[in-house]
XYZ file of C-alpha atoms in Angstrom:
541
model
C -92.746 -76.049 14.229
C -90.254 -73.419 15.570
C -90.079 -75.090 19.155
C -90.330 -78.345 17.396
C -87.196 -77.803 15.078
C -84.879 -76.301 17.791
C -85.187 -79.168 20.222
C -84.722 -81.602 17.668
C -81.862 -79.880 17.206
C -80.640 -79.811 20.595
C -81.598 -83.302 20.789
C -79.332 -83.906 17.795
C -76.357 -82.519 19.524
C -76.581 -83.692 23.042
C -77.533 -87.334 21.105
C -74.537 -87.478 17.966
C -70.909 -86.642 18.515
C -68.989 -83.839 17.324
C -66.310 -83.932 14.453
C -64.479 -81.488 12.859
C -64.390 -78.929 14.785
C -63.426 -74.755 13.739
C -65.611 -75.157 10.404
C -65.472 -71.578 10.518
C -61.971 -69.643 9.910
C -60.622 -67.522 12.839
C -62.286 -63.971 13.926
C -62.637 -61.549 13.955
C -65.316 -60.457 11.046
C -65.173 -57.323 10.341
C -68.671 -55.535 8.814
C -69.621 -52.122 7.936
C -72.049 -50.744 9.657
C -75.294 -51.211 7.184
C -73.052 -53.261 5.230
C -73.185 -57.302 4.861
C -71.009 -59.827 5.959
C -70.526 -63.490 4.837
C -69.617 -65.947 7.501
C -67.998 -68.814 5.440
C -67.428 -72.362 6.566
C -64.829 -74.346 5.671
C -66.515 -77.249 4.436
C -67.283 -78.229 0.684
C -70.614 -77.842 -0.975
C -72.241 -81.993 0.271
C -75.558 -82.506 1.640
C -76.252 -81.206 5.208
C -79.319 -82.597 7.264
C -79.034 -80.099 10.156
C -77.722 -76.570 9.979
C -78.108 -73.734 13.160
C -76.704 -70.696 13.876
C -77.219 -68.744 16.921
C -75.356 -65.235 18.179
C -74.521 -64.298 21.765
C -74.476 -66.081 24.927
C -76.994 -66.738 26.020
C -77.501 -68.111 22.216
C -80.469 -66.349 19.963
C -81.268 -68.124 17.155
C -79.986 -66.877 13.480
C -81.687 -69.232 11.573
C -82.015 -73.248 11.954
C -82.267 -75.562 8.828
C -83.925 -79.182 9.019
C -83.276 -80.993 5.394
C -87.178 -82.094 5.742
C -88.244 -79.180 7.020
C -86.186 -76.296 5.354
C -85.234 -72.917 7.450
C -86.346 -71.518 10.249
C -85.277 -67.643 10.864
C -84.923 -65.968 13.765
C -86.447 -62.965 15.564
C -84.934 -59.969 14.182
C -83.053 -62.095 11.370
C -86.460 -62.062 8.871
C -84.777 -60.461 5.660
C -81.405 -60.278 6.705
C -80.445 -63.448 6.191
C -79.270 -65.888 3.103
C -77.986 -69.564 4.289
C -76.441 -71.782 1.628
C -77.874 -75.544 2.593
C -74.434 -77.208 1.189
C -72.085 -75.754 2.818
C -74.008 -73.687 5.769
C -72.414 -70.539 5.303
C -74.821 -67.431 5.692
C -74.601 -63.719 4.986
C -76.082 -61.158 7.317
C -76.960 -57.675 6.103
C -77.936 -54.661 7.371
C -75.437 -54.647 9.495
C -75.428 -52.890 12.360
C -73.930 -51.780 15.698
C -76.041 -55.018 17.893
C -74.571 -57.396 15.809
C -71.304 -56.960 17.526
C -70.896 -60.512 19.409
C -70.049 -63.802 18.779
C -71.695 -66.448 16.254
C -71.689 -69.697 16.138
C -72.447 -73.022 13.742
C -73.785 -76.029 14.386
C -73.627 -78.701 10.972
C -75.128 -82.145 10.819
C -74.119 -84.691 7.872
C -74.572 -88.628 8.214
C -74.573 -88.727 11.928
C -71.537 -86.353 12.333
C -72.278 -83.579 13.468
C -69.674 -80.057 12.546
C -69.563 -76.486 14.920
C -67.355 -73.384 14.787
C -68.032 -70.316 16.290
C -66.514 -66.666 15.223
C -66.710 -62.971 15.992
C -68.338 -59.923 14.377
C -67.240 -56.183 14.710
C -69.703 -53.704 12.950
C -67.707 -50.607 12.763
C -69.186 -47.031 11.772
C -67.195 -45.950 8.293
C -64.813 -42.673 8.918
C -66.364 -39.695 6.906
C -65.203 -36.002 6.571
C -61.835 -36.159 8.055
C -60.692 -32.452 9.117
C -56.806 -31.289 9.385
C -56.276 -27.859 11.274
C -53.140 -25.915 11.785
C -52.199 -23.646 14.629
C -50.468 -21.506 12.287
C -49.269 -22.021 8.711
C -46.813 -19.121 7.935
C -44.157 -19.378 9.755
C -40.581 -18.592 9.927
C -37.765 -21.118 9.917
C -35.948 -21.998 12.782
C -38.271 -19.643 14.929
C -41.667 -20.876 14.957
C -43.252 -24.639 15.376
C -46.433 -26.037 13.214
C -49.151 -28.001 15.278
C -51.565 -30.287 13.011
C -54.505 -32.074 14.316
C -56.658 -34.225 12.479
C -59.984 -35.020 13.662
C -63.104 -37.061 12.332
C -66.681 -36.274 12.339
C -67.710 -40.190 11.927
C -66.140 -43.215 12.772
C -65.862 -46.207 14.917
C -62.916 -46.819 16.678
C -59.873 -48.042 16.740
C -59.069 -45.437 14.599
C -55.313 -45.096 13.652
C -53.344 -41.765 11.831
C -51.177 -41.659 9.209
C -49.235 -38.444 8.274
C -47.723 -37.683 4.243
C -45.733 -34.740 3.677
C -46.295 -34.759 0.022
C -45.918 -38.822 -0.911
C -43.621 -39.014 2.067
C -44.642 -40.697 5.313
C -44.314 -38.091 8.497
C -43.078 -40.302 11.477
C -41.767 -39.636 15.034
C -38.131 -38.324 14.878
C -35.708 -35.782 15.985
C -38.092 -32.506 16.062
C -41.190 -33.966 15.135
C -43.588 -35.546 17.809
C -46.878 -37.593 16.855
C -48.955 -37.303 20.302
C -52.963 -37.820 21.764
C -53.109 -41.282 19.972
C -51.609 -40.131 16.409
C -53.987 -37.417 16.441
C -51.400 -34.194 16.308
C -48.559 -33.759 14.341
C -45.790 -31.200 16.168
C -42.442 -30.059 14.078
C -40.782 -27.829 16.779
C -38.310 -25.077 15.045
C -39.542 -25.563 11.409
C -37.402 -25.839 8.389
C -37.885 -24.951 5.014
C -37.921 -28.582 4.350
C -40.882 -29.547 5.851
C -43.206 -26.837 3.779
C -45.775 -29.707 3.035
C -48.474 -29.894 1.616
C -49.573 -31.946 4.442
C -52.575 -34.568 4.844
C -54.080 -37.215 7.448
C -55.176 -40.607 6.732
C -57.746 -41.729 9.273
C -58.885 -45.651 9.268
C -60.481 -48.436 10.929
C -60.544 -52.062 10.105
C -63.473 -51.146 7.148
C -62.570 -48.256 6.180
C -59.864 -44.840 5.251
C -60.216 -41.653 5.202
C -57.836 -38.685 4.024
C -57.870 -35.409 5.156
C -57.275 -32.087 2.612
C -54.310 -30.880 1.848
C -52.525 -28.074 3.920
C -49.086 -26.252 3.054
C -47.341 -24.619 5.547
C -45.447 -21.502 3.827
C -41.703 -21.164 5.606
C -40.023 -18.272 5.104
C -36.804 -18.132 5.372
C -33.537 -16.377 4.405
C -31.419 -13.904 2.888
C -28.556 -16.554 2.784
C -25.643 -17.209 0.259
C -26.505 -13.850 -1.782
C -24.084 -13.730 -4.886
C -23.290 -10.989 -6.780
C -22.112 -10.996 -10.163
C -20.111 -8.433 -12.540
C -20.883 -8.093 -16.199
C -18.483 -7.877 -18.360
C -16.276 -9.577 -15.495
C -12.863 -8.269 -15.596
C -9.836 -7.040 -12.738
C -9.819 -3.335 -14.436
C -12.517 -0.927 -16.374
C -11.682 1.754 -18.218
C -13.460 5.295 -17.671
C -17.142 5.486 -19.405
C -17.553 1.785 -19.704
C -20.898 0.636 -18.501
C -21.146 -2.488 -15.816
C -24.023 -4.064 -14.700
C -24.158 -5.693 -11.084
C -26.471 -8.196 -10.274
C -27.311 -9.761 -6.951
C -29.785 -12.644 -5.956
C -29.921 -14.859 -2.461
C -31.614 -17.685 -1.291
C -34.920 -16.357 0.288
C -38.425 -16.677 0.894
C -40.442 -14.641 0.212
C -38.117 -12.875 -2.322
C -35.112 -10.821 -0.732
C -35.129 -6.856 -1.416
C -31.794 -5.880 -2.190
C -29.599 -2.164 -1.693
C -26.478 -1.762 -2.529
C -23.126 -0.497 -1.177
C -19.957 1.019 -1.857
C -17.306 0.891 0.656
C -19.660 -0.040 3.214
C -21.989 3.083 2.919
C -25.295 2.319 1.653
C -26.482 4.111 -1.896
C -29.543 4.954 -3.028
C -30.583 2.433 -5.872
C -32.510 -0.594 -4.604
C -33.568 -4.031 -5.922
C -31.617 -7.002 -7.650
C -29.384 -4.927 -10.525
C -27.033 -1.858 -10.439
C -26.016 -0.737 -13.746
C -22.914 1.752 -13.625
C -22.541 3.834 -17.022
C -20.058 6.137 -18.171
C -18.335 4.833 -15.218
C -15.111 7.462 -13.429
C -12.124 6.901 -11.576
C -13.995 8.323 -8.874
C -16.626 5.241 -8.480
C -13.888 2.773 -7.836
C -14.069 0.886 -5.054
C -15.591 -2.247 -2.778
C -19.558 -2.745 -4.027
C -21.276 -5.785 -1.976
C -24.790 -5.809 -1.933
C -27.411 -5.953 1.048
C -30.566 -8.228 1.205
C -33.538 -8.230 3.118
C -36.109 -10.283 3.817
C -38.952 -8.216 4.928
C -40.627 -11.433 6.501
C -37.549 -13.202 8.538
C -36.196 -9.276 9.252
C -32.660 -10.624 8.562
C -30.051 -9.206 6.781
C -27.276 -10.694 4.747
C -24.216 -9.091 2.624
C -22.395 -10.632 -0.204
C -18.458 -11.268 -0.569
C -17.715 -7.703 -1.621
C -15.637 -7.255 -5.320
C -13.251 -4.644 -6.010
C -14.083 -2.383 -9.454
C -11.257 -0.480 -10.294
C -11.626 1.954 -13.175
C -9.141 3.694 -14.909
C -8.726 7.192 -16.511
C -7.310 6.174 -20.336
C -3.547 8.122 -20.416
C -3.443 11.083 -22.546
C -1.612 14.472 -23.196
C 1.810 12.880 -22.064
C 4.797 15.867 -21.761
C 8.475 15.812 -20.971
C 9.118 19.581 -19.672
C 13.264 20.040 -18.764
C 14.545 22.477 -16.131
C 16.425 24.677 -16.584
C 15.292 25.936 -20.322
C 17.243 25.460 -22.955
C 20.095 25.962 -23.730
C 21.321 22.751 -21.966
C 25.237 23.699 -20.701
C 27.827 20.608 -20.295
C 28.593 20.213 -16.881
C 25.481 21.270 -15.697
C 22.451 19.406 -14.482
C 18.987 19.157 -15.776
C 15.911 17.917 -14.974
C 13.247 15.872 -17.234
C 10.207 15.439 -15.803
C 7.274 13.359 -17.749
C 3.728 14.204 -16.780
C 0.436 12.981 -18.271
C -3.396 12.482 -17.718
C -5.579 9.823 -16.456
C -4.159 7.033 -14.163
C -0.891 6.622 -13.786
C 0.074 2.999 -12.693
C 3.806 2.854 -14.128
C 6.716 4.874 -16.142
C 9.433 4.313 -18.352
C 12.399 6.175 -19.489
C 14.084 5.300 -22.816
C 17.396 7.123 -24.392
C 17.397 6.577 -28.384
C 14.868 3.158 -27.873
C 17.408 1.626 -24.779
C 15.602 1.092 -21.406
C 17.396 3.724 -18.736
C 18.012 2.965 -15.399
C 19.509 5.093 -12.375
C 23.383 5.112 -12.111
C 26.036 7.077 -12.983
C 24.594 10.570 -13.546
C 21.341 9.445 -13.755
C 19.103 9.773 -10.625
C 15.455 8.578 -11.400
C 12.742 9.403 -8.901
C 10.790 6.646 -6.982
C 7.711 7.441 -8.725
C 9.616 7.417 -12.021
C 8.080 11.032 -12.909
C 11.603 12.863 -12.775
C 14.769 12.206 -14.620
C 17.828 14.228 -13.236
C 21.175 13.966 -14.875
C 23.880 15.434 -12.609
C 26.527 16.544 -14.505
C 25.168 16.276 -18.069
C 27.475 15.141 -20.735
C 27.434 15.747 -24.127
C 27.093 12.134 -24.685
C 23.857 12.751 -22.933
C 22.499 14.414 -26.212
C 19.806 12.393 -27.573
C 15.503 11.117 -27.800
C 14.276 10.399 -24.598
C 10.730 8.977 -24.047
C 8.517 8.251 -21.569
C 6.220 6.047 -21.404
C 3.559 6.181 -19.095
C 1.166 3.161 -18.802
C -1.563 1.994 -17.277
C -3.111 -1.659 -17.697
C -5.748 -0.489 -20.773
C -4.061 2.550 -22.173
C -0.263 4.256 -22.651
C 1.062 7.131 -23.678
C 4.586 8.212 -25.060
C 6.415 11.724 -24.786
C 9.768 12.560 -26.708
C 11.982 14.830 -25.691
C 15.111 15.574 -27.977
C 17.889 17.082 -25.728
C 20.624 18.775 -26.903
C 23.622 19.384 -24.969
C 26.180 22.630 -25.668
C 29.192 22.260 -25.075
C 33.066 23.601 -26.837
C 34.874 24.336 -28.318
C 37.737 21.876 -27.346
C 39.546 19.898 -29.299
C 41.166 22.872 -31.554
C 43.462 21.975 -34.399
C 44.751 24.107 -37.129
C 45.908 22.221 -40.447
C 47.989 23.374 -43.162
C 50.884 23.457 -45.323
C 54.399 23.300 -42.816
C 56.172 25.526 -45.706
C 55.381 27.609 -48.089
C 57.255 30.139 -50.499
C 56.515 33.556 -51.257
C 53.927 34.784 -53.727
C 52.603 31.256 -53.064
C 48.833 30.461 -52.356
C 48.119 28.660 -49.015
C 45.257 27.384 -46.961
C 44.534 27.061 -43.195
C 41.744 24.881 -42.011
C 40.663 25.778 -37.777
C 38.506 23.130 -36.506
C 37.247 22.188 -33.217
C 34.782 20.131 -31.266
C 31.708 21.844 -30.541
C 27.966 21.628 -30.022
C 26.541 24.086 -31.803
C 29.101 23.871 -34.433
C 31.680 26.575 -33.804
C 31.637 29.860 -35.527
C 35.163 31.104 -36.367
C 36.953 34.316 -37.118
C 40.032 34.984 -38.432
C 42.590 38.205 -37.773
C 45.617 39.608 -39.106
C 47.415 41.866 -36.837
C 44.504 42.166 -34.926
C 42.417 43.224 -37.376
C 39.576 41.093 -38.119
C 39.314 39.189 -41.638
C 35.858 39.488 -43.106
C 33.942 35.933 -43.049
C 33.956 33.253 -40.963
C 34.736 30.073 -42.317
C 36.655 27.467 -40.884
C 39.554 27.793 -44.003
C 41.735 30.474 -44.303
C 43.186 31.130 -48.109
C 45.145 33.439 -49.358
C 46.739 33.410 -53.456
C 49.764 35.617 -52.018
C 52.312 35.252 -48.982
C 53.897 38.228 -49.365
C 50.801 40.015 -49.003
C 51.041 38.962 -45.326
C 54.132 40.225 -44.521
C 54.756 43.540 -42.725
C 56.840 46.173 -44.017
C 60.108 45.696 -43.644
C 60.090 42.195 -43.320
C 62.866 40.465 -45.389
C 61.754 37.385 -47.269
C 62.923 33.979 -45.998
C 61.933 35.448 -42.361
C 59.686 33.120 -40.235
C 56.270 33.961 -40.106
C 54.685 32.737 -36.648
C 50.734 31.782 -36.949
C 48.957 31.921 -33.364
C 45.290 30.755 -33.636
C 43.438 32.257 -30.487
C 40.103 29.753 -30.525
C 37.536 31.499 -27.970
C 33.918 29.935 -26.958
C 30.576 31.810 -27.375
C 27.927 30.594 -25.325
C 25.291 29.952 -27.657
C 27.180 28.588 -30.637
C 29.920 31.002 -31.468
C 33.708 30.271 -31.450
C 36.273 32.724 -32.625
C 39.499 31.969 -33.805
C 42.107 34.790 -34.323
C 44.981 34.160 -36.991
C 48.221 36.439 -36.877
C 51.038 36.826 -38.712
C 53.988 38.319 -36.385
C 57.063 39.717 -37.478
C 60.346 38.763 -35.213
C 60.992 41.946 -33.056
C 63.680 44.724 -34.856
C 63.995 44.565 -38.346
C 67.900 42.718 -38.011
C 66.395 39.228 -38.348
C 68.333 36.631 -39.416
C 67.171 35.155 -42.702
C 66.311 31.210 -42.022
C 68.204 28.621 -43.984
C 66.317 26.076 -45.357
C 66.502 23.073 -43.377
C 66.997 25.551 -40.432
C 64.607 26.090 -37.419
C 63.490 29.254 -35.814
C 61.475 29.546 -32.801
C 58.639 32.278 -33.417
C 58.645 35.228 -31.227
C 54.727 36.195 -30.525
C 52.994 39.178 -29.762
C 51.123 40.165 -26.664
C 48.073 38.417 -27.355
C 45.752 39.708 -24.549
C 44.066 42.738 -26.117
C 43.320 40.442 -29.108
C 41.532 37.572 -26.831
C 39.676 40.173 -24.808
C 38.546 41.948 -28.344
C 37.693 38.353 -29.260
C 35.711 37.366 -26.223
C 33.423 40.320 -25.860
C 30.037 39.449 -23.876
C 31.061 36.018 -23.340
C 30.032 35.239 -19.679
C 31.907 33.915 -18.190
C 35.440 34.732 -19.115
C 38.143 31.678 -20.013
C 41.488 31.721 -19.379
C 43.342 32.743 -21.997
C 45.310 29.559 -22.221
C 42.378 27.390 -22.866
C 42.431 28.619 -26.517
C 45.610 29.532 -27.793
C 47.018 27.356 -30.755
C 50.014 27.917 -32.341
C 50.936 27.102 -36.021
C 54.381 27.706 -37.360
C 54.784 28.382 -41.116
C 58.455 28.829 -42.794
C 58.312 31.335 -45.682
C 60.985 30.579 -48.425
């Protein structure tokens, strides 16, 4: 029935005519290998009277369908095999690698008579896809990752595709895809291309990833930062600071610190300064170090300035007091802790150098060459710093007199009458004074001079009506004592003409130099005698 079905077949062919040709749709098929396949005309479901499919060339028989007869399968087919009589498509199962080739359809409806032919591939699925790594710790910019991904089942073609995470991995600057997509190479690695990293193998039926593997990059120190708390330009002295430090590394940097350049002692990512001196001022950067890359980077160093807080601020004068007019003398402010400016005030006004005043560069000394007495006053200095000042007061006191003398009192007075005499002078200390009568001191020594009596005054002898002249001496005692010598002199001889009222009289005086060197005892140093003589004339009536 076999033999009898395939030449009637043949018979049909060589004796109808062909129409419609390519029933089947272009090749290739694709089939798994043990997997089934559907070969699938084109042709709605109608009633076929022939149907035959052969594979190869020469042409084996699949299967061959006579409407009277039913199927006939082929050698090798039995089982594998399902043909649909209305529209002659069949499936083959079982698949496997001989059924690579080319198949072919013969259909037969009302005389006309249908073929296509197509192409199977049977491919092997891909199974336990590997990925390997030459290395996968490596430093950036130094080293360079190999990947290769291999298969241990498969048919070919087989084609690669690389992910970086969910990001495709193609050819480009640095990286090279090479032995048929197989390797991946990334020359001078980056931190950016850490991974994780994974192959895709495939063929036409099926895919196949790899496992995941992460390259670790170290990299760094770079960009370390370091950072002052409480930030500010100036600290005072036992404030606490805490200096922090971190940098862009992998793994983690280890950090040390430095002042000035010289490396201290304390390690890792915070320095905390307390009860911080004067003495620790200075440039602090710190130093990190990654112990896999062996590189070294320094921050932008930062200036910490700390300051002692002012205290114990003096004015001390030279020479000692007492202060001399004419003279010169020398202020000079001192203080504690750091010094950054000074300031000299005179009774709250801002001084400046001129004049008599000389002030140093440094502002510490004050010199006022020749000191006047209208140098006498407060002075302060202020000494400063930006977090803490200090004042000192100094209240100087300049000596000087007595000048300035003047004796006040009556111009005429009559005998037995009471008078008054008031010596006064200009002087700092006040002036002490002391009065005499024919050289003879007067007890007391008040500036006024009274006296109920005239006559009292007069000298023996001394007819009334004669002129009485009054000579003030006025001497200086350094320290604060001025004397002042009053004397009555009588007109040489005793043959002195009586004064008239309304009449004037010169006075005749005395030799007044024993009296102004009694007056002037251990006064250093001596005056001339004509820087304190006064003269008052009184007319006795």
């Amino acid at each position: 029935m076999e033999a009898a079905t395939v030449v009637s077949l043949t018979m049909a062919v060589l004796s109808g005519y062909c129409a419609g040709l390519g029933v089947l749709p272009p090749g290739p098929v694709n089939g798994t290998l043990g997997g089934n396949v559907i070969f699938k005309t084109t042709i709605n479901p109608t009633t076929l009277s022939t149907i035959a499919w052969t594979f190869g060339d020469p042409p084996v028989s699949i299967v061959d369908f006579l409407i009277s007869e039913g199927p006939v399968t082929g050698v090798g087919y039995v089982g594998r095999i399902s043909l649909d009589n209305s529209t002659g498509s069949l499936e083959l199962r079982k698949l496997t690698l001989n059924d690579n080739g080319t198949y072919r359809v013969s259909l037969r409806k009302a005389g006309v008579i249908q073929v296509g032919n197509t192409s199977l591939n049977v491919y092997e699925t891909i199974s336990n896809v590997t990925l390997r790594a030459n290395v996968i710790d490596l430093v950036e910019l130094n080293d360079t990752a190999i990947f290769t991904c291999s298969v241990s089942s498969g048919s070919s073609p087989l084609s690669y595709h690389w992910l970086n995470g969910s990001s495709e991995v193609t050819a480009r600057y640095g990286i090279q895809l090479g032995d048929g997509g197989r390797t991946l190479t990334i020359a001078n690695v980056t931190r950016y291309y850490q991974g994780p990293y994974r192959c895709i193998v495939a063929n036409p039926v099926s895919s196949e990833p790899s496992q995941n593997l992460t390259l670790t990059i170290s990299y760094g120190p770079e960009n370390p930062i370091m950072k002052v708390t409480p930030l500010d330009v100036l600290y005072g002295s036992g404030s606490t600071l805490t200096l922090s430090c971190s940098s862009e590394s992998s793994p983690p940097a280890q950090f040390q610190w430095a002042l000035n350049g010289t490396l201290l002692s304390n390690q890792g990512p915070e320095l905390r300064l307390e009860n911080i001196q004067a003495s620790q001022s200075g440039s602090y950067s710190c130093w990190a170090h990654n112990t896999r890359t062996l590189r070294y980077q320094t921050s932008e160093p930062y200036d910490i300035t700390v300051l002692d807080l002012i205290s114990g601020a003096i004015i001390t004068t030279s020479p000692n007091p007492p202060i001399i007019e004419g003279n010169s003398v020398t202020l000079t402010c001192d203080a504690s802790g750091s010094i950054i400016s000074r300031e000299w005030m005179k009774d709250g006004q801002l001084l400046s150098a001129g004049g008599n005043m000389i002030i140093s560069e440094d502002k510490r000394v004050l010199s006022i060459n020749p000191v006047k007495r209208t140098d006498s006053g407060e002075y302060l200095c202020r000494v400063s710093n930006p977090i803490s000042t200090a004042d000192a007061k100094h209240d100087l006191i300049v000596n000087y007199g007595p000048d300035g003398m003047e004796i006040k009192g009556p111009t005429e007075i009559k005998v037995g009458q009471k008078f008054t005499l008031t010596c006064s002078a200009d002087s700092n200390p006040p002036a002490s004074y002391t009065w005499m009568l024919n050289g003879t001191e007067i007890p007391g020594h008040s500036p006024e001079f009274t006296k109920e009596k005239m006559e009292d005054y007069l000298s023996p002898g001394l007819p009334a009506g004669a002129i009485a002249g009054i000579v003030i001496g006025v001497l200086l005692v350094v320290g604060g004592a001025v004397g002042v010598a009053v004397f009555f002199i009588r007109k040489n001889g005793t043959n002195a003409e009586p004064m008239h009222q309304g009449g004037s009289q010169q006075p005749v005086y005395e030799d007044l130099s024993p009296v102004y060197e009694n007056t002037r005892q251990n006064q250093s140093p001596p005056l001339p005698l004509t820087d304190f003589k006064s003269t008052y004339d009184t007319r006795i009536m």
